Amino acid sequence: MSDQDPNCIFCKIVAGQIPSRKVYEDEELYAFHDIHPWAPVHFLLIPKRHIASMAHLAPADEAWMGRLMVLAPKLALEQGCNPYPEGGFRMVCNTGIEGGQEVQHLHWHVMGGPRPWARG
Ligand code: 5GP
Ligand code: ZN
């Protein structure tokens, strides 16, 4: 796919060149467990297409972004997060250096499960 970055670790995960524990996949979206979880449930939800960060989104991204947001709570429950309101989950999208982003491929952390968590 031409919309992938050959040097990007998450593009390599989408392509299967780096193994991952898959949570979900469709034509546009991919979800996999974070390699260093902070919470009992911690997976990453990403567009398959290489987009560096949330700062790079354009109006053309609105449709899959909306789908991603609707998908997140469903996957959170499937992965073992407890139901709202006693349970729930946290969704985080670090953006840029001051936002704490380490991997430059847009991703949302979805974290949940019984506390305490390792971080947060
Ligand atoms: P950021 O700090 O960019 O928001 O988060 C990057 C996340 O990606 C971190 O939580 C880190 O553990 C995760 N991560 C980095 N490399 C890999 C990898 O090769 N496989 C998986 N599953 N997660 C990774
Ligand atoms: Zn990428």
PDB file of N, CA, C and O in Angstrom, residues 24 26 28-31 43-49 51 54 57 61-76 89 91-93 105-110:
ATOM      1  N   TYR A  24      -8.732  -6.331  16.680  1.00  0.00           N
ATOM      2  CA  TYR A  24      -9.779  -6.032  15.697  1.00  0.00           C
ATOM      3  C   TYR A  24      -9.110  -5.603  14.398  1.00  0.00           C
ATOM      4  O   TYR A  24      -8.037  -4.998  14.411  1.00  0.00           O
ATOM      5  N   ASP A  26     -10.460  -4.161  10.260  1.00  0.00           N
ATOM      6  CA  ASP A  26     -11.322  -4.058   9.084  1.00  0.00           C
ATOM      7  C   ASP A  26     -10.511  -3.363   7.993  1.00  0.00           C
ATOM      8  O   ASP A  26      -9.285  -3.264   8.106  1.00  0.00           O
ATOM      9  N   GLU A  28     -10.082  -0.334   7.158  1.00  0.00           N
ATOM     10  CA  GLU A  28      -9.428   0.945   7.462  1.00  0.00           C
ATOM     11  C   GLU A  28      -8.772   0.997   8.834  1.00  0.00           C
ATOM     12  O   GLU A  28      -7.925   1.853   9.071  1.00  0.00           O
ATOM     13  N   LEU A  29      -9.210   0.119   9.744  1.00  0.00           N
ATOM     14  CA  LEU A  29      -8.807   0.234  11.146  1.00  0.00           C
ATOM     15  C   LEU A  29      -8.136  -1.046  11.620  1.00  0.00           C
ATOM     16  O   LEU A  29      -8.441  -2.146  11.133  1.00  0.00           O
ATOM     17  N   TYR A  30      -7.242  -0.894  12.605  1.00  0.00           N
ATOM     18  CA  TYR A  30      -6.566  -2.044  13.206  1.00  0.00           C
ATOM     19  C   TYR A  30      -6.424  -1.767  14.700  1.00  0.00           C
ATOM     20  O   TYR A  30      -6.174  -0.626  15.110  1.00  0.00           O
ATOM     21  N   ALA A  31      -6.605  -2.800  15.515  1.00  0.00           N
ATOM     22  CA  ALA A  31      -6.428  -2.658  16.963  1.00  0.00           C
ATOM     23  C   ALA A  31      -5.603  -3.827  17.464  1.00  0.00           C
ATOM     24  O   ALA A  31      -5.770  -4.965  17.004  1.00  0.00           O
ATOM     25  N   PHE A  43      -5.213  -1.565  24.838  1.00  0.00           N
ATOM     26  CA  PHE A  43      -4.936  -1.817  23.420  1.00  0.00           C
ATOM     27  C   PHE A  43      -4.876  -0.499  22.673  1.00  0.00           C
ATOM     28  O   PHE A  43      -5.278   0.553  23.196  1.00  0.00           O
ATOM     29  N   LEU A  44      -4.321  -0.553  21.464  1.00  0.00           N
ATOM     30  CA  LEU A  44      -4.159   0.626  20.614  1.00  0.00           C
ATOM     31  C   LEU A  44      -5.074   0.484  19.414  1.00  0.00           C
ATOM     32  O   LEU A  44      -5.176  -0.612  18.839  1.00  0.00           O
ATOM     33  N   LEU A  45      -5.729   1.561  19.045  1.00  0.00           N
ATOM     34  CA  LEU A  45      -6.671   1.583  17.924  1.00  0.00           C
ATOM     35  C   LEU A  45      -6.126   2.581  16.913  1.00  0.00           C
ATOM     36  O   LEU A  45      -5.908   3.754  17.252  1.00  0.00           O
ATOM     37  N   ILE A  46      -5.878   2.120  15.701  1.00  0.00           N
ATOM     38  CA  ILE A  46      -5.167   2.957  14.720  1.00  0.00           C
ATOM     39  C   ILE A  46      -5.831   2.874  13.332  1.00  0.00           C
ATOM     40  O   ILE A  46      -6.458   1.867  13.001  1.00  0.00           O
ATOM     41  N   PRO A  47      -5.649   3.931  12.523  1.00  0.00           N
ATOM     42  CA  PRO A  47      -5.974   3.804  11.103  1.00  0.00           C
ATOM     43  C   PRO A  47      -4.872   2.993  10.431  1.00  0.00           C
ATOM     44  O   PRO A  47      -3.697   3.120  10.786  1.00  0.00           O
ATOM     45  N   LYS A  48      -5.245   2.134   9.475  1.00  0.00           N
ATOM     46  CA  LYS A  48      -4.210   1.363   8.767  1.00  0.00           C
ATOM     47  C   LYS A  48      -3.316   2.292   7.936  1.00  0.00           C
ATOM     48  O   LYS A  48      -2.122   2.060   7.806  1.00  0.00           O
ATOM     49  N   ARG A  49      -3.922   3.321   7.370  1.00  0.00           N
ATOM     50  CA  ARG A  49      -3.177   4.290   6.575  1.00  0.00           C
ATOM     51  C   ARG A  49      -2.225   5.059   7.481  1.00  0.00           C
ATOM     52  O   ARG A  49      -2.565   5.394   8.609  1.00  0.00           O
ATOM     53  N   ILE A  51      -0.889   7.965   9.088  1.00  0.00           N
ATOM     54  CA  ILE A  51      -1.177   9.368   9.400  1.00  0.00           C
ATOM     55  C   ILE A  51      -0.339   9.642  10.635  1.00  0.00           C
ATOM     56  O   ILE A  51      -0.425   8.900  11.623  1.00  0.00           O
ATOM     57  N   MET A  54      -2.758  13.197  15.254  1.00  0.00           N
ATOM     58  CA  MET A  54      -4.083  13.812  15.205  1.00  0.00           C
ATOM     59  C   MET A  54      -4.016  15.208  14.583  1.00  0.00           C
ATOM     60  O   MET A  54      -5.015  15.699  14.053  1.00  0.00           O
ATOM     61  N   LEU A  57      -5.001  15.318  10.737  1.00  0.00           N
ATOM     62  CA  LEU A  57      -6.326  14.927  10.237  1.00  0.00           C
ATOM     63  C   LEU A  57      -6.911  16.012   9.330  1.00  0.00           C
ATOM     64  O   LEU A  57      -6.654  17.200   9.519  1.00  0.00           O
ATOM     65  N   ASP A  61     -11.095  12.674   6.669  1.00  0.00           N
ATOM     66  CA  ASP A  61     -10.925  11.620   7.682  1.00  0.00           C
ATOM     67  C   ASP A  61     -12.129  11.487   8.618  1.00  0.00           C
ATOM     68  O   ASP A  61     -12.120  10.638   9.515  1.00  0.00           O
ATOM     69  N   GLU A  62     -13.134  12.324   8.426  1.00  0.00           N
ATOM     70  CA  GLU A  62     -14.226  12.351   9.397  1.00  0.00           C
ATOM     71  C   GLU A  62     -14.984  11.027   9.474  1.00  0.00           C
ATOM     72  O   GLU A  62     -15.384  10.606  10.567  1.00  0.00           O
ATOM     73  N   ALA A  63     -15.135  10.340   8.347  1.00  0.00           N
ATOM     74  CA  ALA A  63     -15.970   9.127   8.349  1.00  0.00           C
ATOM     75  C   ALA A  63     -15.317   8.001   9.152  1.00  0.00           C
ATOM     76  O   ALA A  63     -15.934   7.420  10.045  1.00  0.00           O
ATOM     77  N   TRP A  64     -14.061   7.686   8.872  1.00  0.00           N
ATOM     78  CA  TRP A  64     -13.440   6.581   9.614  1.00  0.00           C
ATOM     79  C   TRP A  64     -13.178   6.965  11.066  1.00  0.00           C
ATOM     80  O   TRP A  64     -13.224   6.122  11.960  1.00  0.00           O
ATOM     81  N   MET A  65     -12.915   8.282  11.294  1.00  0.00           N
ATOM     82  CA  MET A  65     -12.731   8.744  12.680  1.00  0.00           C
ATOM     83  C   MET A  65     -13.999   8.514  13.496  1.00  0.00           C
ATOM     84  O   MET A  65     -13.948   8.075  14.639  1.00  0.00           O
ATOM     85  N   GLY A  66     -15.127   8.814  12.895  1.00  0.00           N
ATOM     86  CA  GLY A  66     -16.402   8.590  13.576  1.00  0.00           C
ATOM     87  C   GLY A  66     -16.615   7.109  13.838  1.00  0.00           C
ATOM     88  O   GLY A  66     -17.040   6.706  14.923  1.00  0.00           O
ATOM     89  N   ARG A  67     -16.280   6.281  12.865  1.00  0.00           N
ATOM     90  CA  ARG A  67     -16.407   4.826  13.045  1.00  0.00           C
ATOM     91  C   ARG A  67     -15.509   4.344  14.168  1.00  0.00           C
ATOM     92  O   ARG A  67     -15.884   3.490  14.967  1.00  0.00           O
ATOM     93  N   LEU A  68     -14.293   4.873  14.215  1.00  0.00           N
ATOM     94  CA  LEU A  68     -13.343   4.473  15.262  1.00  0.00           C
ATOM     95  C   LEU A  68     -13.913   4.794  16.644  1.00  0.00           C
ATOM     96  O   LEU A  68     -13.835   3.972  17.562  1.00  0.00           O
ATOM     97  N   MET A  69     -14.507   5.965  16.778  1.00  0.00           N
ATOM     98  CA  MET A  69     -15.038   6.368  18.079  1.00  0.00           C
ATOM     99  C   MET A  69     -16.214   5.490  18.499  1.00  0.00           C
ATOM    100  O   MET A  69     -16.376   5.188  19.683  1.00  0.00           O
ATOM    101  N   VAL A  70     -17.027   5.083  17.541  1.00  0.00           N
ATOM    102  CA  VAL A  70     -18.170   4.226  17.860  1.00  0.00           C
ATOM    103  C   VAL A  70     -17.694   2.794  18.159  1.00  0.00           C
ATOM    104  O   VAL A  70     -18.284   2.087  18.976  1.00  0.00           O
ATOM    105  N   LEU A  71     -16.609   2.396  17.516  1.00  0.00           N
ATOM    106  CA  LEU A  71     -16.059   1.051  17.722  1.00  0.00           C
ATOM    107  C   LEU A  71     -15.386   0.903  19.083  1.00  0.00           C
ATOM    108  O   LEU A  71     -15.443  -0.172  19.702  1.00  0.00           O
ATOM    109  N   ALA A  72     -14.743   1.966  19.573  1.00  0.00           N
ATOM    110  CA  ALA A  72     -13.919   1.869  20.780  1.00  0.00           C
ATOM    111  C   ALA A  72     -14.661   1.278  21.984  1.00  0.00           C
ATOM    112  O   ALA A  72     -14.148   0.344  22.617  1.00  0.00           O
ATOM    113  N   PRO A  73     -15.847   1.770  22.364  1.00  0.00           N
ATOM    114  CA  PRO A  73     -16.511   1.192  23.535  1.00  0.00           C
ATOM    115  C   PRO A  73     -16.899  -0.266  23.352  1.00  0.00           C
ATOM    116  O   PRO A  73     -16.882  -1.041  24.318  1.00  0.00           O
ATOM    117  N   LYS A  74     -17.211  -0.656  22.132  1.00  0.00           N
ATOM    118  CA  LYS A  74     -17.559  -2.061  21.855  1.00  0.00           C
ATOM    119  C   LYS A  74     -16.332  -2.953  22.084  1.00  0.00           C
ATOM    120  O   LYS A  74     -16.411  -3.981  22.760  1.00  0.00           O
ATOM    121  N   LEU A  75     -15.191  -2.539  21.538  1.00  0.00           N
ATOM    122  CA  LEU A  75     -13.968  -3.324  21.720  1.00  0.00           C
ATOM    123  C   LEU A  75     -13.543  -3.334  23.187  1.00  0.00           C
ATOM    124  O   LEU A  75     -13.065  -4.359  23.693  1.00  0.00           O
ATOM    125  N   ALA A  76     -13.705  -2.195  23.872  1.00  0.00           N
ATOM    126  CA  ALA A  76     -13.322  -2.123  25.286  1.00  0.00           C
ATOM    127  C   ALA A  76     -14.084  -3.174  26.086  1.00  0.00           C
ATOM    128  O   ALA A  76     -13.497  -3.908  26.898  1.00  0.00           O
ATOM    129  N   PHE A  89     -13.700   3.122  30.597  1.00  0.00           N
ATOM    130  CA  PHE A  89     -12.353   3.040  30.030  1.00  0.00           C
ATOM    131  C   PHE A  89     -11.835   4.450  29.809  1.00  0.00           C
ATOM    132  O   PHE A  89     -12.605   5.420  29.866  1.00  0.00           O
ATOM    133  N   MET A  91      -9.573   6.795  27.041  1.00  0.00           N
ATOM    134  CA  MET A  91      -9.064   6.822  25.676  1.00  0.00           C
ATOM    135  C   MET A  91      -8.133   8.021  25.557  1.00  0.00           C
ATOM    136  O   MET A  91      -8.529   9.144  25.881  1.00  0.00           O
ATOM    137  N   VAL A  92      -6.903   7.778  25.120  1.00  0.00           N
ATOM    138  CA  VAL A  92      -5.875   8.822  25.098  1.00  0.00           C
ATOM    139  C   VAL A  92      -5.217   8.845  23.721  1.00  0.00           C
ATOM    140  O   VAL A  92      -4.884   7.795  23.169  1.00  0.00           O
ATOM    141  N   CYS A  93      -5.037  10.055  23.195  1.00  0.00           N
ATOM    142  CA  CYS A  93      -4.331  10.208  21.921  1.00  0.00           C
ATOM    143  C   CYS A  93      -3.231  11.250  22.109  1.00  0.00           C
ATOM    144  O   CYS A  93      -3.467  12.458  21.981  1.00  0.00           O
ATOM    145  N   HIS A 105       2.673   7.431  14.385  1.00  0.00           N
ATOM    146  CA  HIS A 105       1.548   6.913  13.589  1.00  0.00           C
ATOM    147  C   HIS A 105       0.338   7.041  14.501  1.00  0.00           C
ATOM    148  O   HIS A 105       0.327   6.466  15.596  1.00  0.00           O
ATOM    149  N   LEU A 106      -0.637   7.811  14.047  1.00  0.00           N
ATOM    150  CA  LEU A 106      -1.818   8.141  14.864  1.00  0.00           C
ATOM    151  C   LEU A 106      -2.378   6.906  15.558  1.00  0.00           C
ATOM    152  O   LEU A 106      -2.601   5.872  14.924  1.00  0.00           O
ATOM    153  N   HIS A 107      -2.578   7.010  16.875  1.00  0.00           N
ATOM    154  CA  HIS A 107      -3.135   5.882  17.629  1.00  0.00           C
ATOM    155  C   HIS A 107      -3.846   6.384  18.871  1.00  0.00           C
ATOM    156  O   HIS A 107      -3.444   7.366  19.473  1.00  0.00           O
ATOM    157  N   TRP A 108      -4.874   5.668  19.231  1.00  0.00           N
ATOM    158  CA  TRP A 108      -5.574   5.905  20.496  1.00  0.00           C
ATOM    159  C   TRP A 108      -5.272   4.755  21.443  1.00  0.00           C
ATOM    160  O   TRP A 108      -5.397   3.586  21.080  1.00  0.00           O
ATOM    161  N   HIS A 109      -4.864   5.098  22.655  1.00  0.00           N
ATOM    162  CA  HIS A 109      -4.772   4.114  23.719  1.00  0.00           C
ATOM    163  C   HIS A 109      -6.186   3.915  24.271  1.00  0.00           C
ATOM    164  O   HIS A 109      -6.874   4.899  24.556  1.00  0.00           O
ATOM    165  N   VAL A 110      -6.603   2.672  24.449  1.00  0.00           N
ATOM    166  CA  VAL A 110      -7.862   2.380  25.136  1.00  0.00           C
ATOM    167  C   VAL A 110      -7.499   1.533  26.353  1.00  0.00           C
ATOM    168  O   VAL A 110      -6.951   0.437  26.214  1.00  0.00           O
TER     169      VAL A 110
END
